[in-house]
Each structure stands twice: as structure tokens, then as C-alpha cells.
Short mmCIF file of C-alpha atoms in Angstrom, two decimals:
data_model
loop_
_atom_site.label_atom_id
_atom_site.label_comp_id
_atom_site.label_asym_id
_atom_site.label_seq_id
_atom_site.Cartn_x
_atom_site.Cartn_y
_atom_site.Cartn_z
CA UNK A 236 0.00 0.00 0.00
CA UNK A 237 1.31 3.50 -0.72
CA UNK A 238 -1.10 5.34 1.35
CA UNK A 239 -3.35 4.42 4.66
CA UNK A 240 -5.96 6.96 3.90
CA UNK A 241 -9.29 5.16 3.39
CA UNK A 242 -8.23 1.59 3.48
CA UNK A 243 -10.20 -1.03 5.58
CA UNK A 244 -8.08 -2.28 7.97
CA UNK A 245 -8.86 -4.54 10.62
CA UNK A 246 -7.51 -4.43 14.45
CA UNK A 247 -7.88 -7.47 16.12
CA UNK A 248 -7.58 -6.83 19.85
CA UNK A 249 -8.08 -3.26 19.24
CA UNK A 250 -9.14 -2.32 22.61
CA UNK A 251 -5.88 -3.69 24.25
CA UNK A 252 -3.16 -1.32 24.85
CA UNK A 253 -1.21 -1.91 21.18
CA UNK A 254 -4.26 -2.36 19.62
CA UNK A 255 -5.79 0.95 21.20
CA UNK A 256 -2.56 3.15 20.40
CA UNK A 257 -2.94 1.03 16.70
CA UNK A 258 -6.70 2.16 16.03
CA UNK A 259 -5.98 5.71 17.12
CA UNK A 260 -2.94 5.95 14.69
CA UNK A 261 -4.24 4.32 11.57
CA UNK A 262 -7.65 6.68 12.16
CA UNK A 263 -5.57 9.56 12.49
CA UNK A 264 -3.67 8.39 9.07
CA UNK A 265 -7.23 8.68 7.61
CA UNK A 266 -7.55 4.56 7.39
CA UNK A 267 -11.35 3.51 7.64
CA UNK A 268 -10.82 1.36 11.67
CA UNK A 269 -12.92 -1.92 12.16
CA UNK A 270 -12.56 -2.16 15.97
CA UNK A 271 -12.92 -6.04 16.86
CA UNK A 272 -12.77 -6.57 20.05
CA UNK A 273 -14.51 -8.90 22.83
CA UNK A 274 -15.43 -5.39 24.77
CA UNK A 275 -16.18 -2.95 22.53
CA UNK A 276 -19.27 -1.05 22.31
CA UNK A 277 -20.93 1.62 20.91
CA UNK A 278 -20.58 3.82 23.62
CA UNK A 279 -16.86 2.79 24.17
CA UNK A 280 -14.25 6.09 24.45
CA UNK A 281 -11.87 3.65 22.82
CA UNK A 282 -13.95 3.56 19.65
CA UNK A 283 -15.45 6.93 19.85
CA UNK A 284 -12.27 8.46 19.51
CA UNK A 285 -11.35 6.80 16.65
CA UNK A 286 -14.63 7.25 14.85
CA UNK A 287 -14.44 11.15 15.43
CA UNK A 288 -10.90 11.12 13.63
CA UNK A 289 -12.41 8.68 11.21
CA UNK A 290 -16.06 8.86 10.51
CA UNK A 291 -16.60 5.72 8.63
CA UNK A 292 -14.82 3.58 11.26
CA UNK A 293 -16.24 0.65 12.83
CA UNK A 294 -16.96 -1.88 15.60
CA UNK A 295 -17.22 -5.68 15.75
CA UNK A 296 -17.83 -7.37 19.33
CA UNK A 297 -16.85 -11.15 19.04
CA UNK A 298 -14.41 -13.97 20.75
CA UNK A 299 -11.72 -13.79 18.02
CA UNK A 300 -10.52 -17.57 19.80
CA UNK A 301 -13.45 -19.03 18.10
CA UNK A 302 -13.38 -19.92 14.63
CA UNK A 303 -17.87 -19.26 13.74
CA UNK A 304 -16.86 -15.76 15.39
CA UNK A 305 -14.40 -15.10 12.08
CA UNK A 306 -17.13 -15.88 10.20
CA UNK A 307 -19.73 -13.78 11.54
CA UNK A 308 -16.69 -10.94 11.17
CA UNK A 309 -16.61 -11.63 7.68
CA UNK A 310 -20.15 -11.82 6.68
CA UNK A 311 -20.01 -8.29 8.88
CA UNK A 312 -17.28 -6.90 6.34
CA UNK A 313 -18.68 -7.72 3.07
CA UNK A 314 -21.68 -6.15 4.13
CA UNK A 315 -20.29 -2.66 5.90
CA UNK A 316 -17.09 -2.36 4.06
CA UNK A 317 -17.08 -4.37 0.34
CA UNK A 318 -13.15 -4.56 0.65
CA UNK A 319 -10.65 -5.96 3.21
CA UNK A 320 -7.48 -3.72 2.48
CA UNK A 321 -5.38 -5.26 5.82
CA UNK A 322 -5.99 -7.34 9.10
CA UNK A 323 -3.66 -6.63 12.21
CA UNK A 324 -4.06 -9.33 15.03
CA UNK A 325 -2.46 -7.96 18.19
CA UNK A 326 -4.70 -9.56 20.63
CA UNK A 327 -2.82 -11.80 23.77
CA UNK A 328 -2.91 -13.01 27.10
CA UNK A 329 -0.66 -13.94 29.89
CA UNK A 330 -0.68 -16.58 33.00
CA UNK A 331 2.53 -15.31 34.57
CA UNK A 332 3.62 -18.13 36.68
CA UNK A 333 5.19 -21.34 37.24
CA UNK A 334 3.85 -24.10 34.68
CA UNK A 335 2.66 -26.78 37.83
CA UNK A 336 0.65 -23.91 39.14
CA UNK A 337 -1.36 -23.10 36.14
CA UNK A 338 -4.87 -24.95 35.16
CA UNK A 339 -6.18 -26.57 32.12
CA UNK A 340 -8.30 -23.67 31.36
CA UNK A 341 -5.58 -21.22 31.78
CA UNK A 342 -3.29 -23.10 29.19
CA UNK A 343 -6.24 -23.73 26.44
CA UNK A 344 -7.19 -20.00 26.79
CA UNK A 345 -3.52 -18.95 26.37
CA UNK A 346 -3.17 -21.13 23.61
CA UNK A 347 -6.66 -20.24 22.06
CA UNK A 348 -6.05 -16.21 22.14
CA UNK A 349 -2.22 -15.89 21.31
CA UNK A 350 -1.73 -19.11 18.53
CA UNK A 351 -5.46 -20.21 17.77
CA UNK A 352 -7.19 -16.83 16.80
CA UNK A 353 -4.15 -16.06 14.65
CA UNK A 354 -4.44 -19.15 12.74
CA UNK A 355 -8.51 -18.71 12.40
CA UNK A 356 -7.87 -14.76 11.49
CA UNK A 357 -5.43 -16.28 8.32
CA UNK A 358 -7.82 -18.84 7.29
CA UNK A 359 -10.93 -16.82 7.44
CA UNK A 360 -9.07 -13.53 5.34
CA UNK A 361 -5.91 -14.75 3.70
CA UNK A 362 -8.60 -16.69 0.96
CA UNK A 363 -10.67 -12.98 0.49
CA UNK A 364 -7.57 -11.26 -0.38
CA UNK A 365 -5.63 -14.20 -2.39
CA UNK A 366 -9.18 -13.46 -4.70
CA UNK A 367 -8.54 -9.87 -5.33
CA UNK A 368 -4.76 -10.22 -5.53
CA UNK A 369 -4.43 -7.60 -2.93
CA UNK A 370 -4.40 -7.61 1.14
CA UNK A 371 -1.94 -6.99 4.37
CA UNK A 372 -1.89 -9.31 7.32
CA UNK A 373 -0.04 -7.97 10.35
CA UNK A 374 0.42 -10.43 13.36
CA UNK A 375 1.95 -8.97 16.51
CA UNK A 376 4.55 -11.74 18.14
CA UNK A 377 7.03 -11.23 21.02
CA UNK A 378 10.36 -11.91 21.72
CA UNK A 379 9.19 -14.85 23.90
CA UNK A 380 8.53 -16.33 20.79
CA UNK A 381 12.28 -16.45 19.87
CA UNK A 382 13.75 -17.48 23.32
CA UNK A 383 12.28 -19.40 26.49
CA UNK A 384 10.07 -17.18 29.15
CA UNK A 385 10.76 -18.80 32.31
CA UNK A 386 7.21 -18.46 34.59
CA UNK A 387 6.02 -17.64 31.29
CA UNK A 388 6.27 -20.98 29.65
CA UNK A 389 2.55 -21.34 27.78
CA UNK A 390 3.16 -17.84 26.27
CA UNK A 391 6.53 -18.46 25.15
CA UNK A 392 5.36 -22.11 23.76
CA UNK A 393 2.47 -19.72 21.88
CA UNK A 394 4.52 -17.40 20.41
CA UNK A 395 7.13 -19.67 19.31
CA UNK A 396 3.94 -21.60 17.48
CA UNK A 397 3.25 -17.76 16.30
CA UNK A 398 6.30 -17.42 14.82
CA UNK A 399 6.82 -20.58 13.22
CA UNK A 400 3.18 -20.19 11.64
CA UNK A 401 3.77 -16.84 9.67
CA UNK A 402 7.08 -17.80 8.44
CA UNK A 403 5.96 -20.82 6.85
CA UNK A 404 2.13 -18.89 6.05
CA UNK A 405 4.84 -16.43 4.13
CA UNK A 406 5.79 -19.14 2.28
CA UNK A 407 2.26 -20.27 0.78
CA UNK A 408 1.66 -16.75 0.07
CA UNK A 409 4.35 -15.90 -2.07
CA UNK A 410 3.45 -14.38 -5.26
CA UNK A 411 -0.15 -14.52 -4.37
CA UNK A 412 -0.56 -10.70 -3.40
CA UNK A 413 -1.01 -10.78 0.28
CA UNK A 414 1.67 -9.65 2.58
CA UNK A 415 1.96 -11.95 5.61
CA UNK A 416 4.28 -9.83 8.61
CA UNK A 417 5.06 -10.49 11.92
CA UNK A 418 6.00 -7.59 14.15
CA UNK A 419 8.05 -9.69 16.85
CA UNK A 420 7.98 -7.19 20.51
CA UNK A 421 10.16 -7.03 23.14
CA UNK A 422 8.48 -5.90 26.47
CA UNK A 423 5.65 -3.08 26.12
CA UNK A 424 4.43 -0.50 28.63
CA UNK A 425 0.99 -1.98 28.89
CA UNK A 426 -1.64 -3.93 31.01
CA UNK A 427 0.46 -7.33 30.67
CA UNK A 428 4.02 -5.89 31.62
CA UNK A 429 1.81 -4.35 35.17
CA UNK A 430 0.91 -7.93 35.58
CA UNK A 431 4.31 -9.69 34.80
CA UNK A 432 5.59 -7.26 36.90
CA UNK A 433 3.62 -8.67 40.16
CA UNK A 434 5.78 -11.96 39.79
CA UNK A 435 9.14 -11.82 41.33
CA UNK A 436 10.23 -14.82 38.63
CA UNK A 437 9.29 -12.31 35.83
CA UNK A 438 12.47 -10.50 35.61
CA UNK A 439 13.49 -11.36 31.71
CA UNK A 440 10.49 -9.12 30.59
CA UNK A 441 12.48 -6.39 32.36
CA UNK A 442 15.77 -7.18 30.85
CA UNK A 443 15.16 -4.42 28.45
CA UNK A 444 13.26 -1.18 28.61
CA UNK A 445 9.91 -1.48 27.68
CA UNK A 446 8.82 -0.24 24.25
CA UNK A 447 5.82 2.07 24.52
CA UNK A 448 2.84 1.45 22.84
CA UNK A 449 2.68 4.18 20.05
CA UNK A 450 6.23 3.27 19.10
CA UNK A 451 4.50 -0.11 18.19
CA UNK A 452 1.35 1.03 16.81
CA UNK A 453 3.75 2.96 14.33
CA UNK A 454 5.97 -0.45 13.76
CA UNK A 455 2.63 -1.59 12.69
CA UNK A 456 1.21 1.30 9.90
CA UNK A 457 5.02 1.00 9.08
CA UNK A 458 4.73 -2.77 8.48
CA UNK A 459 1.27 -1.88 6.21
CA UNK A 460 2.99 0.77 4.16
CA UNK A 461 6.13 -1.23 3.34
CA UNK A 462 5.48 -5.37 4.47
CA UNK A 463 8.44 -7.57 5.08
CA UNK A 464 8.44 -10.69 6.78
CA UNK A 465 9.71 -9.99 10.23
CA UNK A 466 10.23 -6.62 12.62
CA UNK A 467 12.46 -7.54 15.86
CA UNK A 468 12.24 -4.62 18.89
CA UNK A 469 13.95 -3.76 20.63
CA UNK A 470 16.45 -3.73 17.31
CA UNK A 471 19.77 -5.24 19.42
CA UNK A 472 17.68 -7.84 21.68
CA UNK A 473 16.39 -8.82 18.90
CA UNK A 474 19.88 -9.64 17.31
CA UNK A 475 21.06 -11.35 20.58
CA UNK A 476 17.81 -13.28 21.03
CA UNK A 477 17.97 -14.76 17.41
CA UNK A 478 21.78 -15.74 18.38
CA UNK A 479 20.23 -17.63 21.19
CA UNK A 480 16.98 -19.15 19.63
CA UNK A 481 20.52 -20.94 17.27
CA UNK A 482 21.97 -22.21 20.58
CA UNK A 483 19.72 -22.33 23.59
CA UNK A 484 23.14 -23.15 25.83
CA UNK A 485 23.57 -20.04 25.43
CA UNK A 486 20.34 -18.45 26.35
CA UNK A 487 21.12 -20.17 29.93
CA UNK A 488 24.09 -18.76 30.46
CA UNK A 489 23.12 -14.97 29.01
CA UNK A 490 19.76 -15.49 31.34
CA UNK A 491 21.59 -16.25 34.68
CA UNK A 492 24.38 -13.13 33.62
CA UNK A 493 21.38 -11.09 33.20
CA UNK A 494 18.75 -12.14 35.67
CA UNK A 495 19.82 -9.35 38.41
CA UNK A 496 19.73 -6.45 35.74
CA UNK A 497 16.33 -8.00 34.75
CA UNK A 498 15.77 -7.94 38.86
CA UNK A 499 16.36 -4.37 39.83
CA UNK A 500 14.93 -2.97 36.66
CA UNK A 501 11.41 -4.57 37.83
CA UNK A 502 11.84 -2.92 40.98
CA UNK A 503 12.21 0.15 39.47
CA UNK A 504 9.44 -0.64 37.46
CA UNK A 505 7.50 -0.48 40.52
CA UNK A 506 8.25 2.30 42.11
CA UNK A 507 7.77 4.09 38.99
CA UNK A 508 4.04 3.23 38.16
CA UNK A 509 3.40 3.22 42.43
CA UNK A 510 4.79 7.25 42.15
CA UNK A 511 2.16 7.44 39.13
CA UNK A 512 -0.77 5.32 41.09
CA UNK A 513 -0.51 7.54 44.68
CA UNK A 514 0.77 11.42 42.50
#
């Protein structure tokens, strides 16, 4: 795509904290916003102020881990819209803690929202746009999905199946006319780095300073302007974390150099948003 402005794209997750900073950029960019989201309403800030920046935006309430519910989205576009221009999935979920402690519930909905709802979102649009030659899929991965997330281990396992999906679903696409790209994230300033940062085990999502979210949102219009298969951020973890996805040897003994940086930078992390909870 050369330009944003009145293209139908898609947000998946677009109430979440990427997803919200996502929506609000592409609407100011002048793209036409669907909104899907399992909380969005009408009456929703979120979505108002994207539809005052973009009239002709959008909503779509649905469980996106639920294959009918891509469906029903579908049926929804054809009728509101005519033309699917782009699709960015950014929604996720995380059960931070160790794997004995977690239940069968929480590891099928991890696995349902982070790797499942992907795979439904490609089946259900990759076949519209393969028809008209023409179409963007954005997918937003992590960094977990490159090396192992200790007290993190179903999201890692989920965003190493990520991963491993649009690579190969770049593949099958190849000279069909759809992009497939995977923005792959380090840590974010958002809702899930608050709750990693209630674990003590948590520290390698504070290895790193978090991204914040409208630095990804604009990885992401980036990503629909000019595709290619795979964005790493941070730019340098994502260099040393591809280094030890080759050897995971090494990724034990760069995680036990770096587990007290990753240690005092949560607590910081804490008293930082506790300042911002109590000013």
C-alpha cells in the first residue's frame, strides 16, 4: 500500500493497549478502523475516539478464539465495508507463573487467544484477499517467541507456534498478493508488563526497557505501508535473542548473567508506576 488513507483495515484486539494506540494511529492516518474486540461497544471512548478522527470507522464485538466468530466478522465486512485492504491481530494473554501452578483452562485459553485466533484470522481472510490479488496481514509476536520465558512458559510455547506459523504462512503466500508480517515485541508499557511485573520470577520481561505502545502502533502502519516478513524490537535484543533461539546453551548462560539487571529494573518498574498510582 502506498497510502493508509481510506483503506479497511482490521484491528484485532483493538481495545488492548497496542491495539488501542494502533486504532488511534491508523484513524488519524485517515484509514477507515474496524474495531474487533470482545469489549467494545458503541458507547466505548476507545472507539469513539477513533470514529471522530475517522467517521466511517467501525466496531465488531466477538471472541476472536473461536473460529464461527471469524465468520460472523466476515459476513459483517462484506456487508459494511465491500473490501478488506489489511488485518492486524495484536490480541494476547498472559498466566505469569510457574507451569505446575497453572490450570487446564488457563493453558487452552492462552493457547486459544495468542496461537489459535491467529491461525482462524489467516484462514478466514488470507482466501478474500488471495481473490482480489491484494491484502496486508499484520500479526503482533514477542520476543518470547524467539527465546524461552521462564514463569512464562505457555506464552513463550504460543509465540514460538506464532512465529513458526507466519514464516511458513509467508511461504504459501508468495506471489499470491497478500503480505503476511510479523512484528516480533520485546516488552511493552501496557496492562500485561503491570501484571508480569507482580511476579518476582518475571524478571526477563524487564531485561530491556519497555517499548511504549505508540512506538509499536507505528511499527505496525510501518509494516502496512512497506510489508516484510519480520520486525524484531527492541532492534539489538532482537539480534542477541535470534543468536540464542541458534543455541539455547547459550540463552542459559546470558539469562543467569542477566537475571539481576532484569531484577532491579522490575523494581524500578514499581516504584515508577506506584509514584504514578498515589501522584
Amino acid at each position: 500500500m502506498k497510502t493508509l488513507k481510506d483503506k479497511v483495515i482490521v484491528v484485532v484486539g483493538g481495545t488492548g493497549d497496542i491495539g488501542r494506540a494502533t486504532a488511534d494511529l491508523l484513524a488519524r492516518l485517515g484509514a477507515i478502523v474496524v474495531i474487533a474486540s470482545r469489549t467494545v461497544t458503541e458507547t466505548d471512548p476507545r472507539f469513539a475516539r477513533v470514529r471522530e478522527m475517522s467517521p466511517r470507522s467501525s466496531f465488531f464485538q466477538g471472541d476472536f478464539s473461536v473460529a464461527e466468530t471469524w465468520n460472523e466478522l466476515l459476513s459483517y465486512l462484506e456487508r459494511a465495508c465491500g473490501e478488506i485492504d489489511a488485518l492486524v491481530m495484536c490480541a494476547g494473554t498472559l498466566n505469569p507463573s510457574s507451569f505446575e501452578s497453572l490450570s487446564s483452562k488457563e493453558m487452552e485459553a492462552t493457547l486459544r487467544v495468542n496461537c489459535l485466533s491467529v491461525m482462524y484470522g489467516m484462514q478466514a481472510m488470507a482466501p478474500l484477499m488471495r481473490q482480489r490479488h491484494h491484502g496486508v496481514i499484520v500479526t503482533v509476536g514477542s520476543i518470547g517467541g524467539l527465546v524461552p520465558m521462564p514463569f512464562g512458559s505457555v506464552y513463550s510455547a504460543s509465540k514460538f507456534a506464532v512465529r513458526g506459523f507466519m514464516l511458513s504462512m509467508q511461504e504459501e503466500l508468495k506471489g499470491s498478493g497478500v503480505d503476511a508480517c510479523l512484528l516480533t515485541l520485546g516488552s511493552v508499557h501496557s496492562r500485561m508488563l503491570a501484571v508480569e511485573s507482580a511476579n518476582d520470577d518475571c524478571v526477563i520481561s524487564f531485561i530491556n526497557k519497555p517499548l511504549d505502545v505508540q512506538s509499536a502502533a507505528g511499527s505496525i502502519a510501518d509494516l502496512l505501508l512497506h510489508p516484510r516478513a519480520e520486525v524484531v524490537l527492541p532492534t539489538m535484543t532482537g539480534w542477541l535473542s535470534k543468536l540464542c533461539a541458534v543455541s539455547p546453551p547459550l540463552f542459559s548462560i546470558c539469562y543467569n548473567l542477566l537475571r539481576s539487571v532484569g531484577r532491579r529494573r522490575m523494581q524500578s518498574y514499581r516504584r515508577t508506576t506506584s509514584t504514578l498510582h498515589t501522584a
